[in-house]
Amino acid sequence: MTKQAHDDTARFIYILTNGKRRYLEFEDFESMILDLINTHPSLTHLLSAVQFHMSYVEVVTCRIFWIVNRSWSGRITAQELRGSDFLEVNYD
């Protein structure tokens, strides 16, 4: 992975796409957000509401694209990620 992805942004894209693309698409965020639902202490109220999991994933992903995907292409590029604070916010 580190031979192809030389910085945090490229590694993030590589992990979410399983190394298949150099940009992110809507569905690439599903597993990450489902993991957040299952592990984040502030989201425990969603654990028992399984019927809302996919709706939550969709809303969060839409917000990510609204903020980060400034080209409105439906693809988040490494350049767009680097130009946002998305990764820094997620590290906290």
mmCIF file of C-alpha atoms in Angstrom:
data_model
loop_
_atom_site.group_PDB
_atom_site.id
_atom_site.type_symbol
_atom_site.label_atom_id
_atom_site.label_comp_id
_atom_site.label_asym_id
_atom_site.label_seq_id
_atom_site.Cartn_x
_atom_site.Cartn_y
_atom_site.Cartn_z
ATOM 1 C CA MET A 1 0.000 0.000 0.000
ATOM 2 C CA THR A 2 2.705 2.515 0.907
ATOM 3 C CA LYS A 3 4.351 2.064 -2.492
ATOM 4 C CA GLN A 4 1.216 3.471 -4.153
ATOM 5 C CA ALA A 5 -0.142 5.711 -1.388
ATOM 6 C CA HIS A 6 2.535 8.114 -0.169
ATOM 7 C CA ASP A 7 0.573 10.282 2.274
ATOM 8 C CA ASP A 8 -2.394 10.041 4.651
ATOM 9 C CA THR A 9 -4.853 11.209 2.016
ATOM 10 C CA ALA A 10 -3.754 8.662 -0.562
ATOM 11 C CA ARG A 11 -3.738 5.905 2.076
ATOM 12 C CA PHE A 12 -7.272 6.832 3.168
ATOM 13 C CA ILE A 13 -8.489 6.550 -0.429
ATOM 14 C CA TYR A 14 -6.561 3.312 -0.930
ATOM 15 C CA ILE A 15 -8.121 1.730 2.172
ATOM 16 C CA LEU A 16 -11.697 2.784 1.411
ATOM 17 C CA THR A 17 -11.471 1.654 -2.234
ATOM 18 C CA ASN A 18 -9.389 -1.472 -1.564
ATOM 19 C CA GLY A 19 -6.786 -0.003 -3.907
ATOM 20 C CA LYS A 20 -9.133 -0.051 -6.908
ATOM 21 C CA ARG A 21 -9.365 3.697 -7.591
ATOM 22 C CA ARG A 22 -7.624 6.985 -6.889
ATOM 23 C CA TYR A 23 -10.896 8.685 -5.938
ATOM 24 C CA LEU A 24 -13.811 7.957 -3.610
ATOM 25 C CA GLU A 25 -17.372 7.206 -4.630
ATOM 26 C CA PHE A 26 -20.519 7.359 -2.513
ATOM 27 C CA GLU A 27 -20.569 3.664 -1.585
ATOM 28 C CA ASP A 28 -16.935 3.695 -0.429
ATOM 29 C CA PHE A 29 -17.968 5.299 2.866
ATOM 30 C CA GLU A 30 -20.512 2.641 3.865
ATOM 31 C CA SER A 31 -18.214 0.303 5.797
ATOM 32 C CA MET A 32 -16.475 3.167 7.607
ATOM 33 C CA ILE A 33 -19.737 4.750 8.743
ATOM 34 C CA LEU A 34 -21.246 1.411 9.772
ATOM 35 C CA ASP A 35 -18.123 0.836 11.855
ATOM 36 C CA LEU A 36 -18.664 4.233 13.488
ATOM 37 C CA ILE A 37 -22.232 3.281 14.352
ATOM 38 C CA ASN A 38 -20.990 0.107 16.013
ATOM 39 C CA THR A 39 -18.030 1.591 17.885
ATOM 40 C CA HIS A 40 -18.485 5.307 18.603
ATOM 41 C CA PRO A 41 -19.678 5.964 22.177
ATOM 42 C CA SER A 42 -21.908 8.868 21.078
ATOM 43 C CA LEU A 43 -23.838 6.644 18.654
ATOM 44 C CA THR A 44 -24.910 3.866 21.023
ATOM 45 C CA HIS A 45 -28.542 4.933 20.588
ATOM 46 C CA LEU A 46 -28.326 3.740 16.972
ATOM 47 C CA LEU A 47 -27.107 0.242 17.842
ATOM 48 C CA SER A 48 -30.573 -1.099 18.570
ATOM 49 C CA ALA A 49 -32.196 0.826 15.702
ATOM 50 C CA VAL A 50 -30.819 -1.338 12.892
ATOM 51 C CA GLN A 51 -33.558 -0.169 10.525
ATOM 52 C CA PHE A 52 -31.982 3.317 10.567
ATOM 53 C CA HIS A 53 -28.371 2.292 9.918
ATOM 54 C CA MET A 54 -28.445 2.636 6.138
ATOM 55 C CA SER A 55 -30.363 5.919 6.338
ATOM 56 C CA TYR A 56 -27.717 7.245 8.714
ATOM 57 C CA VAL A 57 -24.962 6.073 6.347
ATOM 58 C CA GLU A 58 -26.657 7.877 3.463
ATOM 59 C CA VAL A 59 -27.119 11.135 5.371
ATOM 60 C CA VAL A 60 -23.532 11.204 6.632
ATOM 61 C CA THR A 61 -22.146 10.347 3.200
ATOM 62 C CA CYS A 62 -24.259 13.083 1.585
ATOM 63 C CA ARG A 63 -22.872 15.592 4.078
ATOM 64 C CA ILE A 64 -19.313 14.476 3.342
ATOM 65 C CA PHE A 65 -19.863 14.903 -0.392
ATOM 66 C CA TRP A 66 -21.615 18.254 0.110
ATOM 67 C CA ILE A 67 -18.619 19.622 1.990
ATOM 68 C CA VAL A 68 -15.657 17.898 0.303
ATOM 69 C CA ASN A 69 -16.689 17.252 -3.324
ATOM 70 C CA ARG A 70 -16.448 20.856 -4.525
ATOM 71 C CA SER A 71 -16.370 19.787 -8.181
ATOM 72 C CA TRP A 72 -19.809 18.132 -7.803
ATOM 73 C CA SER A 73 -18.509 15.223 -9.862
ATOM 74 C CA GLY A 74 -19.710 12.478 -7.518
ATOM 75 C CA ARG A 75 -16.067 11.528 -6.991
ATOM 76 C CA ILE A 76 -13.911 12.814 -4.162
ATOM 77 C CA THR A 77 -10.340 13.188 -5.361
ATOM 78 C CA ALA A 78 -7.188 13.315 -3.266
ATOM 79 C CA GLN A 79 -6.878 16.998 -4.140
ATOM 80 C CA GLU A 80 -10.364 17.706 -2.792
ATOM 81 C CA LEU A 81 -9.628 15.749 0.387
ATOM 82 C CA ARG A 82 -6.375 17.649 0.902
ATOM 83 C CA GLY A 83 -8.242 20.933 0.442
ATOM 84 C CA SER A 84 -10.714 20.073 3.197
ATOM 85 C CA ASP A 85 -10.316 19.400 6.900
ATOM 86 C CA PHE A 86 -12.121 16.046 6.644
ATOM 87 C CA LEU A 87 -9.163 13.847 7.590
ATOM 88 C CA GLU A 88 -8.054 16.144 10.418
ATOM 89 C CA VAL A 89 -11.557 16.108 11.906
ATOM 90 C CA ASN A 90 -11.644 12.312 11.715
ATOM 91 C CA TYR A 91 -8.322 11.954 13.525
ATOM 92 C CA ASP A 92 -9.758 13.651 16.623
#
